[in-house]
Short mmCIF file of C-alpha atoms and ligand atoms in Angstrom, two decimals:
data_model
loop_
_atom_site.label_atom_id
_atom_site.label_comp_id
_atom_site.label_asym_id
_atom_site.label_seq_id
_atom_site.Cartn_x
_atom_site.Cartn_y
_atom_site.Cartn_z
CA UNK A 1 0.00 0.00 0.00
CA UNK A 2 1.54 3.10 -0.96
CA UNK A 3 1.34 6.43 0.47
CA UNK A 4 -2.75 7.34 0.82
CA UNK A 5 -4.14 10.61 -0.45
CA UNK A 6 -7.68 11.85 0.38
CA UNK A 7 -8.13 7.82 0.86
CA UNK A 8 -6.89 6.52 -2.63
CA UNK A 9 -3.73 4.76 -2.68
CA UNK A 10 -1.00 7.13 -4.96
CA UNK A 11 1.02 4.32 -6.40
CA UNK A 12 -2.17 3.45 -7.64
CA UNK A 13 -3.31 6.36 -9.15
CA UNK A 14 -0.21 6.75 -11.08
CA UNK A 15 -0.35 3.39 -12.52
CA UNK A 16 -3.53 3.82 -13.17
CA UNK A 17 -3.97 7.25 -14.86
CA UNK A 18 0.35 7.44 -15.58
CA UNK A 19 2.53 10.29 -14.58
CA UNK A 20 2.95 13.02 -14.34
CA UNK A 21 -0.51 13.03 -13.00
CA UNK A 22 -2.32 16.41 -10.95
CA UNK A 23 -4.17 15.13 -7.93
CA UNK A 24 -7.14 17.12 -6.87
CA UNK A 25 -9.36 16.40 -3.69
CA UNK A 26 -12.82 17.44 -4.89
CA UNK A 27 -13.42 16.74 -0.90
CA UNK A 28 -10.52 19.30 0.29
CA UNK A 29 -11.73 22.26 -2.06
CA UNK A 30 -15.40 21.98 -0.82
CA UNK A 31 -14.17 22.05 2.68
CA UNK A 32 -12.06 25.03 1.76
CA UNK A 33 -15.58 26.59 0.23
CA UNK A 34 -17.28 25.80 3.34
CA UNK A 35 -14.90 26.94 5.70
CA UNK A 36 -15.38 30.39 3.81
CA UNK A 37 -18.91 30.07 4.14
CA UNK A 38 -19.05 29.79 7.91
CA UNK A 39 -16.42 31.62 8.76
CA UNK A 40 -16.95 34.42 6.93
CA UNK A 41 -20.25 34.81 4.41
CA UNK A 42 -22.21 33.03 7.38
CA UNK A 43 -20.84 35.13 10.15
CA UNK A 44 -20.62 39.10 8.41
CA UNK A 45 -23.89 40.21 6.52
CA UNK A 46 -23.76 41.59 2.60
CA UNK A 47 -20.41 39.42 1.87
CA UNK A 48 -19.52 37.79 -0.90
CA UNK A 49 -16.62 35.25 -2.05
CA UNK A 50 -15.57 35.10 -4.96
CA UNK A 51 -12.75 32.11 -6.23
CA UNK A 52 -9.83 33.16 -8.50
CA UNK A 53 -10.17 30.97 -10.85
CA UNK A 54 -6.82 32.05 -12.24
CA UNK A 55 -5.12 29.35 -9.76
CA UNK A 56 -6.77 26.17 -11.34
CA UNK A 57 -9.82 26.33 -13.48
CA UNK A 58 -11.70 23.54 -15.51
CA UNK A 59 -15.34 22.41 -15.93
CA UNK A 60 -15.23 20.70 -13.09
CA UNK A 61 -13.79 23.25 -10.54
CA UNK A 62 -16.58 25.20 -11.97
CA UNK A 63 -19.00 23.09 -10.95
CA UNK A 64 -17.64 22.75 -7.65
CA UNK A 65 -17.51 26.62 -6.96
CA UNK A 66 -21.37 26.91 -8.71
CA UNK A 67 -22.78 24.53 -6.61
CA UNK A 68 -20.90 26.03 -2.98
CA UNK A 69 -22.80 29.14 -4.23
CA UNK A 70 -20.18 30.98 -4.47
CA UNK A 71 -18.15 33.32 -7.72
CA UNK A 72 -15.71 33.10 -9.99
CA UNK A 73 -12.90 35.57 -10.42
CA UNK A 74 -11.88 35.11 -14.26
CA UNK A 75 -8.75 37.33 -16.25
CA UNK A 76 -9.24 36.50 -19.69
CA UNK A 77 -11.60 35.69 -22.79
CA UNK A 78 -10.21 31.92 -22.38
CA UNK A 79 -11.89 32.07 -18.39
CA UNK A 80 -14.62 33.49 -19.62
CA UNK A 81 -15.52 31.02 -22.22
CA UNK A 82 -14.51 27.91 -19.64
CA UNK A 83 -16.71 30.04 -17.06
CA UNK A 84 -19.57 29.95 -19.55
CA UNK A 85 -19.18 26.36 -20.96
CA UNK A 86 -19.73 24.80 -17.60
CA UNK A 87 -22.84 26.85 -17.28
CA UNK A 88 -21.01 28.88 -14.36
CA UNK A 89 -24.16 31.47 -13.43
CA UNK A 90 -22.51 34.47 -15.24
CA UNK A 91 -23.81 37.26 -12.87
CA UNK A 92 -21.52 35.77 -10.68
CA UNK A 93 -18.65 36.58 -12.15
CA UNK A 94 -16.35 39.31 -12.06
CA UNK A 95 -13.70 40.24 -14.80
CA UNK A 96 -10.23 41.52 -13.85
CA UNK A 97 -6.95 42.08 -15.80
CA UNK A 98 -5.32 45.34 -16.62
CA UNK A 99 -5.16 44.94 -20.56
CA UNK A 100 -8.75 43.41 -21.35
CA UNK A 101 -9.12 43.65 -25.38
CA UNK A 102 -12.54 45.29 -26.80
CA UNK A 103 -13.20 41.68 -28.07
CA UNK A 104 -12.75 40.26 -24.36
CA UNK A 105 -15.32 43.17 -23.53
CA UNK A 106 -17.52 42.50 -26.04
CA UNK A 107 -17.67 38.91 -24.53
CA UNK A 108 -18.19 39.66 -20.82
CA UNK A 109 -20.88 42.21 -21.64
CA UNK A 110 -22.79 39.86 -24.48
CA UNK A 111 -22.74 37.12 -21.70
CA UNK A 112 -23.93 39.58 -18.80
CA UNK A 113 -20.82 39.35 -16.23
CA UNK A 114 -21.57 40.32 -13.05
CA UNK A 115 -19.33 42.79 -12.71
CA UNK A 116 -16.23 44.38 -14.79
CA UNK A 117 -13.50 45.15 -12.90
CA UNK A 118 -12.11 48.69 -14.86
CA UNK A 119 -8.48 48.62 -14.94
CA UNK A 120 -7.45 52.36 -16.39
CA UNK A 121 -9.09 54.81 -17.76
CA UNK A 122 -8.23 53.83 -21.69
CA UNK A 123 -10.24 50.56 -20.63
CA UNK A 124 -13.40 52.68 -18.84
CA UNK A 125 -13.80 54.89 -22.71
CA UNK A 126 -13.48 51.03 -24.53
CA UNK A 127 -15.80 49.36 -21.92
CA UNK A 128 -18.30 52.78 -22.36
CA UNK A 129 -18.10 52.34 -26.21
CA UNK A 130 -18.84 48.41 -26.02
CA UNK A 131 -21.85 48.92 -23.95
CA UNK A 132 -23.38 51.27 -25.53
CA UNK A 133 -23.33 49.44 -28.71
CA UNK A 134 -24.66 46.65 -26.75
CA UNK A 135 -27.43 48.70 -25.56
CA UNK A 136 -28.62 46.03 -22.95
CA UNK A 137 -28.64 46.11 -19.25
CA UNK A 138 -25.46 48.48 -17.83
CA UNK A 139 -22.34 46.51 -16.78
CA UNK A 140 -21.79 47.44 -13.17
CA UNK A 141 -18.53 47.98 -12.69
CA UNK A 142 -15.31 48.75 -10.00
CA UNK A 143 -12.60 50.41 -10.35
CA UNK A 144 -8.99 48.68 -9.31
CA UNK A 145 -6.90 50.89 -7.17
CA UNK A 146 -3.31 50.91 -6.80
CA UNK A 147 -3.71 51.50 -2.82
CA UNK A 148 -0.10 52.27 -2.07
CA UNK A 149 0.31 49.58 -0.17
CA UNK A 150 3.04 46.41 -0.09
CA UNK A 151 2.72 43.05 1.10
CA UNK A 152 5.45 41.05 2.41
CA UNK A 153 5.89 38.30 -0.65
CA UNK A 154 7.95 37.25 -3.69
CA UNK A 155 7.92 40.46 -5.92
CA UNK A 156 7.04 38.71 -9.19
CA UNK A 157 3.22 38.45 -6.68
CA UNK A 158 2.86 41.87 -5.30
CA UNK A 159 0.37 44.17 -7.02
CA UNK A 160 -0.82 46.86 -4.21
CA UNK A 161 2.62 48.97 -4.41
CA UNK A 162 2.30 52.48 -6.56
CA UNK A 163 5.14 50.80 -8.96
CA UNK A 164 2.56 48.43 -9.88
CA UNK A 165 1.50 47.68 -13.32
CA UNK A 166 -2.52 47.56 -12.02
CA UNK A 167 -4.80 49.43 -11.26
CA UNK A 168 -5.51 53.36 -11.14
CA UNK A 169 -3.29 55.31 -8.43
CA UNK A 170 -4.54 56.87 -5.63
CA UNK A 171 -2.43 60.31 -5.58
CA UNK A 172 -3.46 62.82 -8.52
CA UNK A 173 -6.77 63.33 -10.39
CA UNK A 174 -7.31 60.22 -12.43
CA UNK A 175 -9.43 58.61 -9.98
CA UNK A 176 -11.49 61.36 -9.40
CA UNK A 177 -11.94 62.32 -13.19
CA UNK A 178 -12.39 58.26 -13.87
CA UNK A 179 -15.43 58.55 -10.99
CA UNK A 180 -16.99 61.13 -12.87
CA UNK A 181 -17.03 59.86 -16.40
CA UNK A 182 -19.00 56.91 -14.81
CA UNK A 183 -21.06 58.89 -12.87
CA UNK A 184 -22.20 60.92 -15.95
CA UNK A 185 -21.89 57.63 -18.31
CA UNK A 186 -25.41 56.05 -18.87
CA UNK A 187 -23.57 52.78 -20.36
CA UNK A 188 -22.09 51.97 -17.11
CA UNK A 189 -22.84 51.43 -13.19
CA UNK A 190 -20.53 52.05 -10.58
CA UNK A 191 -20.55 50.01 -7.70
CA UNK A 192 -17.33 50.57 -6.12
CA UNK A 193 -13.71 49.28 -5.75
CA UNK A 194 -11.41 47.01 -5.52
CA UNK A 195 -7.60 46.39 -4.69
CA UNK A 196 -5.74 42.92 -4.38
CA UNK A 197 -2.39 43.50 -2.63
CA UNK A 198 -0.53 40.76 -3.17
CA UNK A 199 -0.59 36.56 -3.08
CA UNK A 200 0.85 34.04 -0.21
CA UNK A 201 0.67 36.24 2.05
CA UNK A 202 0.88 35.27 5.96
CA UNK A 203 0.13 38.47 7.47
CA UNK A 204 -2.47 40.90 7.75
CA UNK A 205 -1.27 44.11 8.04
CA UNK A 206 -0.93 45.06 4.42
CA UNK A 207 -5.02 44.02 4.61
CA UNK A 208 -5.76 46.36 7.22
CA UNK A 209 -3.81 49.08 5.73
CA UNK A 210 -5.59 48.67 2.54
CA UNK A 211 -9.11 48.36 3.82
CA UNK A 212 -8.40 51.89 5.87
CA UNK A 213 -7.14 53.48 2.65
CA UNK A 214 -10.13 52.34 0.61
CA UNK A 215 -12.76 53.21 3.03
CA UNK A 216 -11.12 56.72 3.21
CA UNK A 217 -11.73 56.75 -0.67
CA UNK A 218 -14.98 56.02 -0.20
CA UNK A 219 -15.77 59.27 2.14
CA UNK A 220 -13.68 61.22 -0.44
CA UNK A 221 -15.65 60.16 -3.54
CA UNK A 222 -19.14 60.61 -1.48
CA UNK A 223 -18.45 64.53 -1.76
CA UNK A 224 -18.47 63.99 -5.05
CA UNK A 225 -21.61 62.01 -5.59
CA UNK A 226 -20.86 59.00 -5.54
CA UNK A 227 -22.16 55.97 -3.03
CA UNK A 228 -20.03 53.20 -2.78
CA UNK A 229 -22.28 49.66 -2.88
CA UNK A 230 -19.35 47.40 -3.16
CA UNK A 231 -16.06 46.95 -1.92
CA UNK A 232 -14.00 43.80 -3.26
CA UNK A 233 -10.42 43.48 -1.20
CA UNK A 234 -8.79 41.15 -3.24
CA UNK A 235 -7.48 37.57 -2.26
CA UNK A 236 -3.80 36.43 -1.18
CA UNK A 237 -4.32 34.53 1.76
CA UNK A 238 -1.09 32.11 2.24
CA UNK A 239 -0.94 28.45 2.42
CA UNK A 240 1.84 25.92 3.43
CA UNK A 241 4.13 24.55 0.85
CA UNK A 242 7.02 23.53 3.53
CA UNK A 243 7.11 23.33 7.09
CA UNK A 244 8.48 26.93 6.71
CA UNK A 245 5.41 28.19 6.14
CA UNK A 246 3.32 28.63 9.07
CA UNK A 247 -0.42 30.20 7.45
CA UNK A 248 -2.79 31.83 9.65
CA UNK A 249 -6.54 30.44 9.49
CA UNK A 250 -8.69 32.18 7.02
CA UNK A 251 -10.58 33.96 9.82
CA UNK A 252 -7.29 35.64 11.14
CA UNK A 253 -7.75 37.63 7.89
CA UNK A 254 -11.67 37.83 6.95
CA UNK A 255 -11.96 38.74 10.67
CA UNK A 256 -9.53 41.70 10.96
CA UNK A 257 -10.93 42.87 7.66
CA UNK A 258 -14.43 43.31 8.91
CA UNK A 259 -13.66 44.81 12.33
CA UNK A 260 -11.76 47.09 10.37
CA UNK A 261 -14.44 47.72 8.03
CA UNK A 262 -17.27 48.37 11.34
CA UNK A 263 -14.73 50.69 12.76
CA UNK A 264 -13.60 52.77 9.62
CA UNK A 265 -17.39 52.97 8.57
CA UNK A 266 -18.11 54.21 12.35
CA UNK A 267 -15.40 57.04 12.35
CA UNK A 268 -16.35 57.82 8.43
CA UNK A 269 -19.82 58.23 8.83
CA UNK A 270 -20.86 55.97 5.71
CA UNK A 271 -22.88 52.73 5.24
CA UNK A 272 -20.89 49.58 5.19
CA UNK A 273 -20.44 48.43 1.68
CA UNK A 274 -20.82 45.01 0.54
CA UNK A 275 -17.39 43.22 1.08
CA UNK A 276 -16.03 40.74 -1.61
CA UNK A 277 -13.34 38.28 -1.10
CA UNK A 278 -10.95 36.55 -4.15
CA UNK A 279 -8.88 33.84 -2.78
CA UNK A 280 -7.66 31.52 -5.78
CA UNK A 281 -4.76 29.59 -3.67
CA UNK A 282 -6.34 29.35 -0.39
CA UNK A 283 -8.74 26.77 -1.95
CA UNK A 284 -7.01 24.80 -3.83
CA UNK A 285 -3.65 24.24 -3.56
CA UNK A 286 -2.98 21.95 -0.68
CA UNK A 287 -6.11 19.88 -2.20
CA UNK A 288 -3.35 19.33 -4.92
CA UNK A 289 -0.19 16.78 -5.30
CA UNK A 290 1.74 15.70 -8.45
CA UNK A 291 2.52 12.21 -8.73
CA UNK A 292 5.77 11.74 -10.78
CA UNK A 293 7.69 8.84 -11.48
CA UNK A 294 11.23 8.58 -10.75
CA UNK A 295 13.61 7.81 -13.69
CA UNK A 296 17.78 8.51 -13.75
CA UNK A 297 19.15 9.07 -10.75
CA UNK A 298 22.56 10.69 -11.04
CA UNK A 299 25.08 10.59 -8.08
CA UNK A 300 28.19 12.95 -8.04
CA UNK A 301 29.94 11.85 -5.28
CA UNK A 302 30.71 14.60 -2.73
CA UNK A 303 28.83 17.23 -4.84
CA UNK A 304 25.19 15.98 -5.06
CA UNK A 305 22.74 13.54 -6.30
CA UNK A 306 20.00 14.16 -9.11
CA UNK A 307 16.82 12.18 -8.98
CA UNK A 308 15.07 13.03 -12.06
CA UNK A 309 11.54 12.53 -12.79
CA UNK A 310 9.25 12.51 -15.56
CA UNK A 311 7.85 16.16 -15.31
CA UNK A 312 9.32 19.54 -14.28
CA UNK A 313 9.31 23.07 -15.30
CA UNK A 314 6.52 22.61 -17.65
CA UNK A 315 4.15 21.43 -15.21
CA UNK A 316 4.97 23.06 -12.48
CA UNK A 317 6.93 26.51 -13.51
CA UNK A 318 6.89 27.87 -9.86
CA UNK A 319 10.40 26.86 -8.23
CA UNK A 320 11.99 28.11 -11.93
CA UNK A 321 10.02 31.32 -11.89
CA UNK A 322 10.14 32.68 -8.17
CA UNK A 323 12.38 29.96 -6.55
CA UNK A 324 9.59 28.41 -4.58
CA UNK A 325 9.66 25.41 -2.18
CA UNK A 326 7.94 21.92 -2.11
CA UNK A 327 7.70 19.03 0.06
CA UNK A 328 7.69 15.90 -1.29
CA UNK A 329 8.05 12.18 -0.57
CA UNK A 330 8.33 8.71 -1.80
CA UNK A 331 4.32 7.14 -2.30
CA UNK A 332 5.81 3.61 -2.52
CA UNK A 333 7.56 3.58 1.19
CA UNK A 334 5.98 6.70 2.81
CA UNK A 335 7.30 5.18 6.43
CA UNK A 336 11.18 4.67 5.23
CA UNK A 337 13.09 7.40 7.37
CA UNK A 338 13.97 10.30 4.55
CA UNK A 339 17.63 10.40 4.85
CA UNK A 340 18.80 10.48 1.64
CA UNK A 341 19.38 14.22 0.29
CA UNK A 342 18.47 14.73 -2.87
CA UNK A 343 17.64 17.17 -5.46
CA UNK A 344 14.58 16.52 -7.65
CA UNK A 345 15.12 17.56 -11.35
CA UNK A 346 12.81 17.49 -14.05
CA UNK A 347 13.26 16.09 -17.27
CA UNK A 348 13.95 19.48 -19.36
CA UNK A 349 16.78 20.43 -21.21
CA UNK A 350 17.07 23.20 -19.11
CA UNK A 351 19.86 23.25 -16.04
CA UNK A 352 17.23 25.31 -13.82
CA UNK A 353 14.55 23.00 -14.53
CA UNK A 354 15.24 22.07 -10.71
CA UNK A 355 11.71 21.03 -8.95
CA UNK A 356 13.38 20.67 -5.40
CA UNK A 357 17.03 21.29 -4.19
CA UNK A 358 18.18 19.71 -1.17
CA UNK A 359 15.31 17.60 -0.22
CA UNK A 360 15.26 14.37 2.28
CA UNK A 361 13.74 11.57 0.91
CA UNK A 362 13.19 8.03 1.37
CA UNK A 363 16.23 6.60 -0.80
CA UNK A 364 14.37 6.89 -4.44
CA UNK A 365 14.76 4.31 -6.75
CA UNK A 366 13.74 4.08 -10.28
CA UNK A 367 10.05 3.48 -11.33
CA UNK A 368 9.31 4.98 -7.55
CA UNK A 369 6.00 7.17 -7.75
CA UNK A 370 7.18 10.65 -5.99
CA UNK A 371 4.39 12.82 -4.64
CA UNK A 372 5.21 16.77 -4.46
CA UNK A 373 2.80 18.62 -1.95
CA UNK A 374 0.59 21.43 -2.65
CA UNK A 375 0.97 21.71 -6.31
CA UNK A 376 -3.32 22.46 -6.49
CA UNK A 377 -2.82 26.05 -7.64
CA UNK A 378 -1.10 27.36 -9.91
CA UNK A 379 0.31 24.48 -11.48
CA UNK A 380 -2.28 23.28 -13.79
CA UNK A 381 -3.02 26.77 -15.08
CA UNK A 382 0.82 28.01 -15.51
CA UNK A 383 1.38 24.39 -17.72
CA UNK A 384 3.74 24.79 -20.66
CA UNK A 385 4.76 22.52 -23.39
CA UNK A 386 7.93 23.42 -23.60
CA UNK A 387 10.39 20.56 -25.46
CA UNK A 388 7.12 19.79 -26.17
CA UNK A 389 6.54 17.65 -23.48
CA UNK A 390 2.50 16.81 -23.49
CA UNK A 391 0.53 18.55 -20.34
CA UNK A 392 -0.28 16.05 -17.63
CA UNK A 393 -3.90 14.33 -17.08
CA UNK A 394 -5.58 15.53 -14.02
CA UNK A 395 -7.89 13.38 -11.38
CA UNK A 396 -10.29 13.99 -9.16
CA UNK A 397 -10.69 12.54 -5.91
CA UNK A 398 -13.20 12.53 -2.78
CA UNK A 399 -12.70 10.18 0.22
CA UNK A 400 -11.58 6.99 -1.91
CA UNK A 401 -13.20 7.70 -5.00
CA UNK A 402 -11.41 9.21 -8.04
CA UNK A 403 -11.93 9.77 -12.00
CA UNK A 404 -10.50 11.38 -14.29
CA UNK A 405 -11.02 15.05 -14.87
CA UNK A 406 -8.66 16.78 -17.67
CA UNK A 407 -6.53 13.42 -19.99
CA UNK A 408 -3.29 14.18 -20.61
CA UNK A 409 -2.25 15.67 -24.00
CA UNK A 410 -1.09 13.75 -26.31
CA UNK A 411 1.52 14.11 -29.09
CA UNK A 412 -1.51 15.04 -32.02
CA UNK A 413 -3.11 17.48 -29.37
CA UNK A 414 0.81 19.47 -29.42
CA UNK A 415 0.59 19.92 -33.56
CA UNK A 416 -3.15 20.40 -33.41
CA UNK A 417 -2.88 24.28 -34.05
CA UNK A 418 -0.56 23.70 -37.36
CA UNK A 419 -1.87 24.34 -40.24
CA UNK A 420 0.35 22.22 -42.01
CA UNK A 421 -1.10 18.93 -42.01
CA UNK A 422 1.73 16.09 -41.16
CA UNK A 423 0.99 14.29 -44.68
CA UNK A 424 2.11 17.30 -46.24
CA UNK A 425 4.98 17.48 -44.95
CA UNK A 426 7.82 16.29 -46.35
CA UNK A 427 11.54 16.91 -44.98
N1 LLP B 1 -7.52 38.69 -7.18
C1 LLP B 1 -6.69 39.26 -8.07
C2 LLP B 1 -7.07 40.51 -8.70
C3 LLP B 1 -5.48 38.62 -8.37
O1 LLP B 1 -4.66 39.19 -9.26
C4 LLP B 1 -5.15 37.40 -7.76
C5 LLP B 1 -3.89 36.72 -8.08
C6 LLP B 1 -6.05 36.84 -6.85
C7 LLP B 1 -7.23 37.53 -6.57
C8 LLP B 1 -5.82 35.53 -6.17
O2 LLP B 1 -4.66 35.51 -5.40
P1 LLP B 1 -4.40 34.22 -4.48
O3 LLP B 1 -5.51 34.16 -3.48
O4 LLP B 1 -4.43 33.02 -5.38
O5 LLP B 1 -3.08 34.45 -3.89
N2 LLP B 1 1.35 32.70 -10.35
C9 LLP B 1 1.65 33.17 -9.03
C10 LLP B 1 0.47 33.84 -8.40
C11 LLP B 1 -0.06 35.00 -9.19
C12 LLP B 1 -1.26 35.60 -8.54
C13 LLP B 1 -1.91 36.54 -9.49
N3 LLP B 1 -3.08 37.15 -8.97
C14 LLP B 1 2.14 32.01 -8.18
O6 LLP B 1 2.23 30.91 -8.71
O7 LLP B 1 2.49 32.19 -7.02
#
């Protein structure tokens, strides 16, 4: 029996479904969505949660979020469209991204979007000029403010500091003139705003200090006529990768967000907006592992010893792009003491296509399954093909159950966008 995941067996699963093979607990992510209802929608009146979908989204995740009741955070025509295949309710959903194309516009608004998430000011004229063409019901929108603020995380993931590339800034006129132009627009309904500082993030003073500077926007912009229904704070709560990470519970942040929002409310003199959340991470990353399997293994005496494995920088891109950690072990003798240092490689031609350096593990052998913790977010949806390796399958499981979710690409799917057909070709 190898090493057990949400109650299936993972030497199993991999040579069941092959490797490299995402894991997803169907059963963790709910929990996830229900510890979000009842810690925060349950306890804090006019709240809503939305997921950013931008961490892991198929069909199926979806259909998860739909049915927890809750929304979807999307970035992109492609989100949209997934969004809208599963028959995600669209009202729920609210459209971010700082360079959304008049096409992508055209989309949200033909589809009704819940809300449009205005970026700049070049994107409020486009979004004004797509609706009224449209000439059906008004997008409501938000504007994204830069809030001045930084959290404490890789910089590659923080978005709230003025040198950011989102988002309208707070100091000068632009927000002000961009309040009026909606005000006066008839094509468009302004709800309020919304700033995401930053992602993995383990503390919650960057939170606080953003919720005080956006309710003190919202007193400024009542002088000039405008009431503020909705107020969405982003998402960016941490998780644990390693043992170095120590994350705080969700309601360490929901909870110092919404005393925060009672007490600047009380000393403003305004109504309480409704508050939207946007974790994407939070939910599903540690309801993900990658199984792998375990091919060369390479010792340089003295130096170090590669254990390569059938995946890498292509499905996971994370450790290559901001030098993030994993934990990982070996499924097939989980107990073994893990005493033998290692470094995890993946399989692309590529020196820095390192998935773990210095790692204990339980002796690895070839044709061992390796599991690699917390790969749910992130992972899936930053896949390349690079060396055209084909994009791994992905199963779901719940408490002993699993199927398969997303099959892996094959070697057809990589030259299915050529126009060239192979026959044709002749070298
Ligand atoms: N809302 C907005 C507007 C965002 O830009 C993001 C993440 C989120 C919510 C969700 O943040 P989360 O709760 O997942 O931390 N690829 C990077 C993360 C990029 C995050 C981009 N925006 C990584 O692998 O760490």
């Amino acid at each position: 029996m190898g090493y057990s995941f949400d109650g299936c067996d993972t030497v199993a699963l991999a040579r069941e479904y092959g490797t490299p093979l995402y894991v997803i607990s169907e059963r963790m992510v709910r929990e996830r969505l229900s510890e979000i209802r009842t810690t925060f929608l349950d306890r804090h009146g006019n709240t809503f949660a939305l997921y950013a979908s931008k961490a892991l989204l198929t069909l199926d995740i979806c259909r998860i979020v739909a049915s927890e009741g809750m929304g979807l955070d999307v970035v992109s025509g492609g989100e949209i469209h997934t969004a809208h295949r599963a028959g995600f309710p669209m009202e729920r959903v609210y459209f971010h991204g700082n360079n959304k194309s008049r096409e992508e516009l055209e989309l949200a608004v033909s589809l009704g979007v819940g809300r449009i998430v205005v970026d700049n000011v070049h994107e409020l004229d486009l979004l004004i000029g797509v609706a009224t063409a449209h000439a059906g019901p008004r997008p409501r929108i938000l504007f994204r403010i830069t809030p001045g603020v930084a959290g404490h995380t890789h910089k590659y993931i923080s978005t709230g500091q003025v040198d950011s590339k989102f988002g309208i800034p707070l100091d000068g006129d632009v927000l002000e003139r961009a309040v009026r132009t909606a005000l006066d627009s008839d094509a468009v309904e302004l709800f309020g705003f919304h700033a995401h500082i930053g992602s993995q993030l383990h503390a919650n003073d960057a939170f606080r200090q953003a919720t005080g500077v956006l309710l003190d926007l919202v007193k400024q912009m009542e002088a000039i006529g405008l009431t503020t229904r909705e107020l969405n704070l982003g998402g960016g709560y941490g998780v644990r990768y390693t043992t170095d990470d120590d994350p705080k519970p969700l309601r360490y942040f929901t909870d110092a967000m919404m005393e925060d929002v009672a007490h600047h409310c009380a000393r403003l003199d305004i109504p309480v907006p409704r508050i939207v959340i946007e974790p994407g991470r939070w939910i599903v990353a540690e309801a993900g592992i990658t199984l792998y399997t375990v091919g060369s293994i390479k010792e340089i005496p003295g130096v170090r010893t590669y254990v390569s494995v059938d995946g890498g920088m292509t499905d996971n891109p994370r450790p290559a792009l901001y030098g993030a950690r994993y934990a990982a072990l070996v499924a097939d003798r989980p107990d073994d003491p893990a005493d033998s240092l290692v470094t995890v490689a993946g399989k692309c031609c590529e020196s820095g296509d390192i998935l773990i350096r210095d790692i204990g593990l339980q002796r690895p052998r070839p044709g061992d399954t390796l599991v690699v913790f917390t790969t749910g977010a992130y992972n899936h949806s930053m896949a390349n093909t690079y060396n055209l390796l084909p994009r791994p399958a992905m199963v779901l499981t719940d408490g002993g159950a699993h199927r398969l979710s997303v099959r892996r690409e094959t070697y057809d799917d990589l030259l299915a966008r050529e126009v060239t057909l192979p026959g044709e070709v002749t070298c």
